[in-house]
């Protein structure tokens, strides 16, 4: 079976390797900048309040729209950021490498497999009140049982590695896609699609804000003044900040924002080497154990934990957000990571990056994520009578 890096190399790597290597950021700087972008990511999530379990659940029940406003604004600014990187001669090559890096094993997977994985991911988000990127912010801000969600996520990554071979054979694509990105399919410049779509997303945010102003969805105690001392920022502002992080991520790591590979990397590191080498089904973990191409996401999430903690400390909101029961945290964390591995991406990978890059498979994954989350939320509330 080919590895993720081999898939990318064989199907998407038609760049001048020597020139690409000469442009690489030194490893030490990659670590520092990955942590720095993670800190900004964590601050934005904490100030946007989208890390709160109840905010995520309320979005799935259409009670609050902070999560959707942040997602749409991050996607819109991400598209504009990618357009800029496409257009500038100094950044065009790194953007091209990031486009090669993004697909990973996705061309091997059927649309049905990706959709099923995305729906499982969305279901886990509702149950745990988190997404793979916000778990660490919950941990940094003292949300109860966030550490259990992390454990659930690591277990989900481990179990996926054990079932990877069977799942790939079951959900294998019948043929490789001829076009992976919408702009390539239409044979038009990326910006000619991205700029109009970002304007449409901005209009959707405006409509949501008119329908439900962001400050009406928060406890008044969060609406104090000051930049870092403020308990909350408008979620669309926080989303805009996250969207701009695509630029340093592409320039530093020749990759786009994502989080779930970090859980697999951590699991590959702490899981005994003898098990990885003996059981063929767990050879999947070997691909994620070494190299900055894997570890930059770990450093990024470590920065997000620090950013969440710094932001909550500055606004005196450390530990004020209620968590969910331990069994919700564990089950949801497991489903999130298992589903995202099956789907080949999460709310950051498919949602912000895949959608922003106009990846055709992400157009199927993103609705499935929210569809799975919404269906689970309504099932829990109105069929199981869970207090949501």
CSV table of C-alpha atoms in Angstrom, one decimal:
chain,number,residue,atom,x,y,z
A,1,UNK,CA,0.0,0.0,0.0
A,2,UNK,CA,1.3,3.4,-0.9
A,3,UNK,CA,1.9,6.0,1.9
A,4,UNK,CA,0.3,9.4,2.1
A,5,UNK,CA,3.5,11.2,1.0
A,6,UNK,CA,3.9,8.8,-1.9
A,7,UNK,CA,0.3,9.4,-3.1
A,8,UNK,CA,1.0,13.2,-3.2
A,9,UNK,CA,4.4,12.7,-4.9
A,10,UNK,CA,3.1,10.4,-7.6
A,11,UNK,CA,-0.1,12.3,-8.5
A,12,UNK,CA,0.5,15.9,-7.7
A,13,UNK,CA,4.2,16.6,-7.6
A,14,UNK,CA,5.3,18.1,-10.9
A,15,UNK,CA,7.4,20.9,-9.4
A,16,UNK,CA,11.1,21.4,-9.6
A,17,UNK,CA,12.3,19.7,-6.4
A,18,UNK,CA,15.6,21.3,-6.2
A,19,UNK,CA,14.1,24.8,-6.4
A,20,UNK,CA,11.5,23.8,-3.8
A,21,UNK,CA,14.1,22.6,-1.4
A,22,UNK,CA,16.1,25.8,-1.7
A,23,UNK,CA,13.0,27.8,-0.6
A,24,UNK,CA,12.2,25.7,2.5
A,25,UNK,CA,12.0,27.5,5.8
A,26,UNK,CA,14.7,26.4,8.3
A,27,UNK,CA,13.3,23.8,10.8
A,28,UNK,CA,13.8,25.9,13.9
A,29,UNK,CA,11.9,28.8,12.3
A,30,UNK,CA,9.1,26.4,11.2
A,31,UNK,CA,8.7,25.3,14.9
A,32,UNK,CA,8.7,28.9,16.2
A,33,UNK,CA,6.3,30.1,13.5
A,34,UNK,CA,4.0,27.1,13.9
A,35,UNK,CA,3.7,27.8,17.7
A,36,UNK,CA,3.2,31.5,16.9
A,37,UNK,CA,0.3,30.9,14.5
A,38,UNK,CA,-1.2,28.4,17.0
A,39,UNK,CA,-1.1,31.1,19.7
A,40,UNK,CA,-3.0,33.5,17.4
A,41,UNK,CA,-5.4,30.7,16.5
A,42,UNK,CA,-6.1,29.9,20.1
A,43,UNK,CA,-6.7,33.6,21.0
A,44,UNK,CA,-9.1,34.0,18.1
A,45,UNK,CA,-11.1,30.9,19.1
A,46,UNK,CA,-11.2,31.9,22.7
A,47,UNK,CA,-12.3,35.5,22.0
A,48,UNK,CA,-14.8,34.3,19.4
A,49,UNK,CA,-16.3,32.0,22.1
A,50,UNK,CA,-16.6,29.2,19.5
A,51,UNK,CA,-14.5,26.9,21.7
A,52,UNK,CA,-17.4,26.7,24.3
A,53,UNK,CA,-19.2,23.3,24.2
A,54,UNK,CA,-22.7,24.9,24.5
A,55,UNK,CA,-22.0,27.4,21.6
A,56,UNK,CA,-21.2,24.5,19.3
A,57,UNK,CA,-24.3,22.5,20.4
A,58,UNK,CA,-26.5,25.6,20.1
A,59,UNK,CA,-25.2,26.1,16.5
A,60,UNK,CA,-26.3,22.6,15.6
A,61,UNK,CA,-29.7,23.4,17.1
A,62,UNK,CA,-29.8,26.8,15.3
A,63,UNK,CA,-30.0,28.6,18.6
A,64,UNK,CA,-26.8,30.6,18.1
A,65,UNK,CA,-24.8,31.4,15.0
A,66,UNK,CA,-21.4,32.4,16.3
A,67,UNK,CA,-19.8,29.2,15.0
A,68,UNK,CA,-21.2,29.7,11.5
A,69,UNK,CA,-20.2,33.3,11.4
A,70,UNK,CA,-16.6,32.4,12.4
A,71,UNK,CA,-16.5,29.6,9.9
A,72,UNK,CA,-17.8,31.7,7.0
A,73,UNK,CA,-15.5,34.6,7.7
A,74,UNK,CA,-12.5,32.4,8.1
A,75,UNK,CA,-13.3,30.7,4.8
A,76,UNK,CA,-13.8,34.0,3.0
A,77,UNK,CA,-10.6,35.5,4.2
A,78,UNK,CA,-8.8,32.2,3.5
A,79,UNK,CA,-10.0,32.4,-0.1
A,80,UNK,CA,-8.7,35.9,-0.4
A,81,UNK,CA,-5.4,34.9,1.2
A,82,UNK,CA,-5.0,32.0,-1.2
A,83,UNK,CA,-5.8,34.3,-4.1
A,84,UNK,CA,-3.0,36.6,-3.0
A,85,UNK,CA,-0.6,33.7,-2.7
A,86,UNK,CA,-1.6,32.5,-6.1
A,87,UNK,CA,-1.0,35.9,-7.7
A,88,UNK,CA,2.4,36.9,-6.2
A,89,UNK,CA,5.5,35.6,-8.0
A,90,UNK,CA,7.3,35.4,-4.6
A,91,UNK,CA,4.7,33.0,-3.1
A,92,UNK,CA,3.3,31.2,-6.1
A,93,UNK,CA,5.6,28.2,-5.9
A,94,UNK,CA,4.9,27.6,-2.2
A,95,UNK,CA,1.2,27.9,-2.9
A,96,UNK,CA,1.7,25.3,-5.6
A,97,UNK,CA,3.4,22.9,-3.2
A,98,UNK,CA,0.6,23.4,-0.7
A,99,UNK,CA,-1.9,22.5,-3.3
A,100,UNK,CA,0.1,19.3,-3.9
A,101,UNK,CA,0.3,18.5,-0.2
A,102,UNK,CA,-3.4,19.0,0.6
A,103,UNK,CA,-4.9,16.0,-1.1
A,104,UNK,CA,-2.9,13.4,0.9
A,105,UNK,CA,-4.8,10.1,0.6
A,106,UNK,CA,-8.0,11.7,-0.4
A,107,UNK,CA,-7.7,10.7,-4.1
A,108,UNK,CA,-7.7,7.0,-2.9
A,109,UNK,CA,-11.0,7.4,-1.0
A,110,UNK,CA,-14.5,7.3,-2.4
A,111,UNK,CA,-16.9,10.2,-2.0
A,112,UNK,CA,-19.1,7.9,0.0
A,113,UNK,CA,-16.3,7.1,2.5
A,114,UNK,CA,-15.4,10.8,2.9
A,115,UNK,CA,-19.1,11.7,3.5
A,116,UNK,CA,-19.6,8.9,6.1
A,117,UNK,CA,-16.4,9.9,7.9
A,118,UNK,CA,-17.4,13.6,7.9
A,119,UNK,CA,-20.9,12.8,9.2
A,120,UNK,CA,-19.3,10.8,12.1
A,121,UNK,CA,-17.0,13.7,12.8
A,122,UNK,CA,-20.0,16.1,12.9
A,123,UNK,CA,-21.8,13.7,15.3
A,124,UNK,CA,-18.8,13.6,17.6
A,125,UNK,CA,-18.6,17.5,17.5
A,126,UNK,CA,-22.2,17.7,18.9
A,127,UNK,CA,-21.7,15.0,21.5
A,128,UNK,CA,-18.4,16.5,22.8
A,129,UNK,CA,-19.3,20.1,22.1
A,130,UNK,CA,-15.9,20.5,20.4
A,131,UNK,CA,-14.1,20.1,17.2
A,132,UNK,CA,-10.5,18.8,16.8
A,133,UNK,CA,-9.0,22.3,16.9
A,134,UNK,CA,-11.1,23.7,19.8
A,135,UNK,CA,-10.3,20.7,22.1
A,136,UNK,CA,-6.9,22.1,23.0
A,137,UNK,CA,-8.4,25.6,23.6
A,138,UNK,CA,-10.9,24.1,26.0
A,139,UNK,CA,-7.9,22.4,27.7
A,140,UNK,CA,-6.0,25.7,27.9
A,141,UNK,CA,-9.0,27.6,29.3
A,142,UNK,CA,-9.9,25.1,32.0
A,143,UNK,CA,-13.1,23.6,30.6
A,144,UNK,CA,-14.1,20.7,32.7
A,145,UNK,CA,-13.5,17.2,31.1
A,146,UNK,CA,-11.6,18.7,28.1
A,147,UNK,CA,-8.7,16.4,28.9
A,148,UNK,CA,-11.1,13.4,28.5
A,149,UNK,CA,-12.1,14.7,25.1
A,150,UNK,CA,-8.4,14.7,24.2
A,151,UNK,CA,-8.0,11.1,25.4
A,152,UNK,CA,-11.1,10.2,23.3
A,153,UNK,CA,-9.5,11.8,20.3
A,154,UNK,CA,-6.2,10.0,20.7
A,155,UNK,CA,-8.1,6.7,21.1
A,156,UNK,CA,-10.1,7.5,17.9
A,157,UNK,CA,-6.8,8.1,16.0
A,158,UNK,CA,-5.4,4.8,17.3
A,159,UNK,CA,-8.4,2.7,16.5
A,160,UNK,CA,-8.5,4.2,13.0
A,161,UNK,CA,-4.9,3.2,12.4
A,162,UNK,CA,-5.9,-0.4,13.4
A,163,UNK,CA,-8.8,-0.4,10.9
A,164,UNK,CA,-7.2,1.7,8.2
A,165,UNK,CA,-6.3,-1.2,5.8
A,166,UNK,CA,-9.9,-2.6,5.8
A,167,UNK,CA,-11.5,0.9,5.5
A,168,UNK,CA,-9.3,1.8,2.6
A,169,UNK,CA,-10.2,-1.3,0.8
A,170,UNK,CA,-13.9,-0.9,1.6
A,171,UNK,CA,-14.1,2.8,0.7
A,172,UNK,CA,-11.5,2.9,-2.1
A,173,UNK,CA,-12.2,5.2,-5.1
A,174,UNK,CA,-13.1,3.3,-8.3
A,175,UNK,CA,-10.9,5.7,-10.3
A,176,UNK,CA,-8.6,8.6,-9.6
A,177,UNK,CA,-10.2,12.0,-10.0
A,178,UNK,CA,-9.1,13.8,-13.1
A,179,UNK,CA,-9.6,17.2,-11.4
A,180,UNK,CA,-9.3,17.7,-7.7
A,181,UNK,CA,-9.9,21.5,-7.6
A,182,UNK,CA,-12.9,23.4,-9.0
A,183,UNK,CA,-10.7,26.0,-10.7
A,184,UNK,CA,-8.8,23.3,-12.5
A,185,UNK,CA,-12.1,21.6,-13.5
A,186,UNK,CA,-13.5,24.8,-14.9
A,187,UNK,CA,-10.1,25.8,-16.3
A,188,UNK,CA,-10.2,29.3,-14.9
A,189,UNK,CA,-7.9,31.3,-12.6
A,190,UNK,CA,-8.5,30.5,-8.9
A,191,UNK,CA,-9.2,34.1,-8.0
A,192,UNK,CA,-12.0,34.4,-10.5
A,193,UNK,CA,-14.0,32.0,-8.4
A,194,UNK,CA,-12.6,32.7,-4.9
A,195,UNK,CA,-13.2,36.4,-4.9
A,196,UNK,CA,-16.9,36.2,-5.9
A,197,UNK,CA,-17.5,33.3,-3.5
A,198,UNK,CA,-15.9,35.2,-0.6
A,199,UNK,CA,-18.2,38.1,-1.3
A,200,UNK,CA,-21.2,35.8,-1.2
A,201,UNK,CA,-20.0,34.5,2.2
A,202,UNK,CA,-19.6,38.0,3.4
A,203,UNK,CA,-23.2,38.6,2.5
A,204,UNK,CA,-24.3,35.5,4.3
A,205,UNK,CA,-22.5,36.7,7.4
A,206,UNK,CA,-24.2,40.1,7.2
A,207,UNK,CA,-27.6,38.4,7.0
A,208,UNK,CA,-26.8,36.2,10.0
A,209,UNK,CA,-25.6,39.2,11.9
A,210,UNK,CA,-28.8,41.2,11.1
A,211,UNK,CA,-30.9,38.2,12.1
A,212,UNK,CA,-29.0,37.5,15.3
A,213,UNK,CA,-26.4,40.2,16.4
A,214,UNK,CA,-23.4,38.6,18.0
A,215,UNK,CA,-23.6,40.5,21.3
A,216,UNK,CA,-27.1,39.2,21.9
A,217,UNK,CA,-25.9,35.6,21.9
A,218,UNK,CA,-23.5,36.2,24.8
A,219,UNK,CA,-23.7,36.7,28.6
A,220,UNK,CA,-23.3,40.4,29.3
A,221,UNK,CA,-20.3,39.7,31.5
A,222,UNK,CA,-18.2,39.0,28.4
A,223,UNK,CA,-19.0,42.4,26.8
A,224,UNK,CA,-16.3,44.4,28.6
A,225,UNK,CA,-14.0,46.8,26.8
A,226,UNK,CA,-10.4,46.3,25.9
A,227,UNK,CA,-8.5,44.2,23.3
A,228,UNK,CA,-7.1,41.3,25.3
A,229,UNK,CA,-9.2,42.2,28.4
A,230,UNK,CA,-12.4,41.8,26.5
A,231,UNK,CA,-14.3,38.6,27.2
A,232,UNK,CA,-15.4,38.3,23.5
A,233,UNK,CA,-14.8,39.7,20.1
A,234,UNK,CA,-17.3,39.5,17.2
A,235,UNK,CA,-17.0,36.0,15.9
A,236,UNK,CA,-16.6,37.2,12.3
A,237,UNK,CA,-13.6,39.3,13.4
A,238,UNK,CA,-12.1,36.3,15.1
A,239,UNK,CA,-12.8,34.2,11.9
A,240,UNK,CA,-11.1,36.8,9.7
A,241,UNK,CA,-7.9,36.5,11.9
A,242,UNK,CA,-8.0,32.7,11.5
A,243,UNK,CA,-8.4,33.0,7.8
A,244,UNK,CA,-5.3,35.1,7.5
A,245,UNK,CA,-3.3,32.4,9.2
A,246,UNK,CA,-3.4,30.5,5.9
A,247,UNK,CA,-0.7,32.8,4.7
A,248,UNK,CA,2.0,32.1,7.2
A,249,UNK,CA,1.1,28.4,7.2
A,250,UNK,CA,1.6,28.2,3.4
A,251,UNK,CA,4.8,30.2,3.5
A,252,UNK,CA,6.3,28.4,6.5
A,253,UNK,CA,5.1,24.8,6.1
A,254,UNK,CA,4.0,24.7,2.5
A,255,UNK,CA,0.7,23.4,3.8
A,256,UNK,CA,-2.7,24.6,4.9
A,257,UNK,CA,-4.4,24.8,8.2
A,258,UNK,CA,-5.4,21.4,9.7
A,259,UNK,CA,-5.4,19.8,13.1
A,260,UNK,CA,-6.3,16.1,13.1
A,261,UNK,CA,-3.0,14.8,11.9
A,262,UNK,CA,-1.5,16.1,15.1
A,263,UNK,CA,-3.5,13.5,17.1
A,264,UNK,CA,-2.2,10.7,14.9
A,265,UNK,CA,1.3,12.0,15.3
A,266,UNK,CA,1.1,12.1,19.1
A,267,UNK,CA,-0.5,8.6,19.1
A,268,UNK,CA,2.2,7.2,16.9
A,269,UNK,CA,4.8,8.6,19.2
A,270,UNK,CA,3.4,7.3,22.5
A,271,UNK,CA,2.2,3.9,21.1
A,272,UNK,CA,4.9,1.2,21.6
A,273,UNK,CA,7.1,0.7,18.6
A,274,UNK,CA,6.9,-3.0,18.8
A,275,UNK,CA,3.2,-2.9,18.1
A,276,UNK,CA,3.6,-0.6,15.2
A,277,UNK,CA,6.3,-2.7,13.6
A,278,UNK,CA,4.6,-6.1,14.2
A,279,UNK,CA,1.0,-5.4,13.2
A,280,UNK,CA,0.7,-4.5,9.5
A,281,UNK,CA,-2.6,-2.7,10.2
A,282,UNK,CA,-0.7,-0.3,12.4
A,283,UNK,CA,2.0,0.6,9.8
A,284,UNK,CA,-0.3,3.5,9.1
A,285,UNK,CA,1.2,5.2,12.2
A,286,UNK,CA,4.7,5.1,10.8
A,287,UNK,CA,3.8,7.7,8.3
A,288,UNK,CA,3.0,10.2,11.0
A,289,UNK,CA,5.8,9.5,13.5
A,290,UNK,CA,8.7,11.6,12.3
A,291,UNK,CA,9.4,14.8,10.4
A,292,UNK,CA,8.3,18.4,10.6
A,293,UNK,CA,5.7,17.8,7.9
A,294,UNK,CA,3.8,15.9,10.6
A,295,UNK,CA,5.0,17.7,13.8
A,296,UNK,CA,4.2,21.2,12.7
A,297,UNK,CA,0.5,20.6,13.5
A,298,UNK,CA,1.5,19.4,17.0
A,299,UNK,CA,3.4,22.6,17.6
A,300,UNK,CA,0.5,24.6,16.2
A,301,UNK,CA,-2.0,23.0,18.6
A,302,UNK,CA,0.4,23.5,21.5
A,303,UNK,CA,0.4,27.2,20.5
A,304,UNK,CA,-3.4,27.1,20.4
A,305,UNK,CA,-3.4,25.8,24.0
A,306,UNK,CA,-1.1,28.6,25.1
A,307,UNK,CA,-3.1,31.2,23.1
A,308,UNK,CA,-6.4,30.1,24.7
A,309,UNK,CA,-4.8,30.2,28.2
A,310,UNK,CA,-3.3,33.6,27.6
A,311,UNK,CA,-6.6,35.0,26.3
A,312,UNK,CA,-8.7,33.6,29.1
A,313,UNK,CA,-6.2,34.8,31.7
A,314,UNK,CA,-6.1,38.4,30.2
A,315,UNK,CA,-9.9,38.6,30.3
A,316,UNK,CA,-10.3,36.9,33.7
A,317,UNK,CA,-12.4,34.1,32.2
A,318,UNK,CA,-10.2,31.2,33.0
A,319,UNK,CA,-12.4,28.2,34.1
A,320,UNK,CA,-15.7,30.0,33.8
A,321,UNK,CA,-17.0,27.8,30.8
A,322,UNK,CA,-18.9,24.7,31.8
A,323,UNK,CA,-17.9,21.4,30.3
A,324,UNK,CA,-20.0,18.3,29.4
A,325,UNK,CA,-20.3,15.0,31.2
A,326,UNK,CA,-17.2,12.7,30.9
A,327,UNK,CA,-19.0,10.1,28.8
A,328,UNK,CA,-20.0,12.8,26.3
A,329,UNK,CA,-16.5,14.1,26.2
A,330,UNK,CA,-14.9,10.6,25.7
A,331,UNK,CA,-17.4,9.4,23.1
A,332,UNK,CA,-17.5,12.6,21.2
A,333,UNK,CA,-13.7,12.9,21.1
A,334,UNK,CA,-13.4,9.4,19.8
A,335,UNK,CA,-16.0,9.9,17.0
A,336,UNK,CA,-14.5,13.2,16.0
A,337,UNK,CA,-11.0,11.9,15.4
A,338,UNK,CA,-12.1,8.5,13.9
A,339,UNK,CA,-14.5,10.3,11.6
A,340,UNK,CA,-12.0,13.0,10.5
A,341,UNK,CA,-9.4,10.3,9.8
A,342,UNK,CA,-11.8,8.4,7.6
A,343,UNK,CA,-12.9,11.7,6.0
A,344,UNK,CA,-9.3,12.8,5.4
A,345,UNK,CA,-9.9,16.1,7.2
A,346,UNK,CA,-11.8,18.0,9.8
A,347,UNK,CA,-13.5,21.4,10.3
A,348,UNK,CA,-10.1,23.0,9.7
A,349,UNK,CA,-8.8,20.6,7.0
A,350,UNK,CA,-11.9,20.2,4.9
A,351,UNK,CA,-13.8,23.2,6.2
A,352,UNK,CA,-11.3,26.1,6.2
A,353,UNK,CA,-8.6,24.7,3.9
A,354,UNK,CA,-10.4,22.3,1.6
A,355,UNK,CA,-13.4,24.6,1.1
A,356,UNK,CA,-11.1,27.6,0.7
A,357,UNK,CA,-8.9,25.8,-1.9
A,358,UNK,CA,-12.1,24.8,-3.8
A,359,UNK,CA,-11.3,21.1,-3.4
A,360,UNK,CA,-14.3,19.3,-4.9
A,361,UNK,CA,-14.3,16.5,-2.3
A,362,UNK,CA,-14.5,19.1,0.5
A,363,UNK,CA,-17.8,20.4,-1.1
A,364,UNK,CA,-19.2,17.0,-0.1
A,365,UNK,CA,-17.4,16.8,3.2
A,366,UNK,CA,-18.4,20.1,4.7
A,367,UNK,CA,-22.2,19.7,4.4
A,368,UNK,CA,-21.8,16.1,5.8
A,369,UNK,CA,-20.0,17.5,8.8
A,370,UNK,CA,-22.8,19.9,9.7
A,371,UNK,CA,-25.4,17.4,8.6
A,372,UNK,CA,-24.1,14.8,11.0
A,373,UNK,CA,-23.8,17.3,13.8
A,374,UNK,CA,-27.3,18.8,13.3
A,375,UNK,CA,-28.9,15.3,13.0
A,376,UNK,CA,-27.2,14.2,16.2
A,377,UNK,CA,-28.2,17.3,18.1
A,378,UNK,CA,-31.9,17.0,17.2
A,379,UNK,CA,-31.8,13.3,17.9
A,380,UNK,CA,-30.2,13.8,21.4
A,381,UNK,CA,-32.6,16.6,22.3
A,382,UNK,CA,-35.9,15.5,20.9
A,383,UNK,CA,-35.6,11.7,20.8
A,384,UNK,CA,-33.3,10.9,23.8
A,385,UNK,CA,-34.4,14.0,25.7
A,386,UNK,CA,-30.8,14.9,26.6
A,387,UNK,CA,-30.5,18.3,28.2
A,388,UNK,CA,-28.9,20.3,25.4
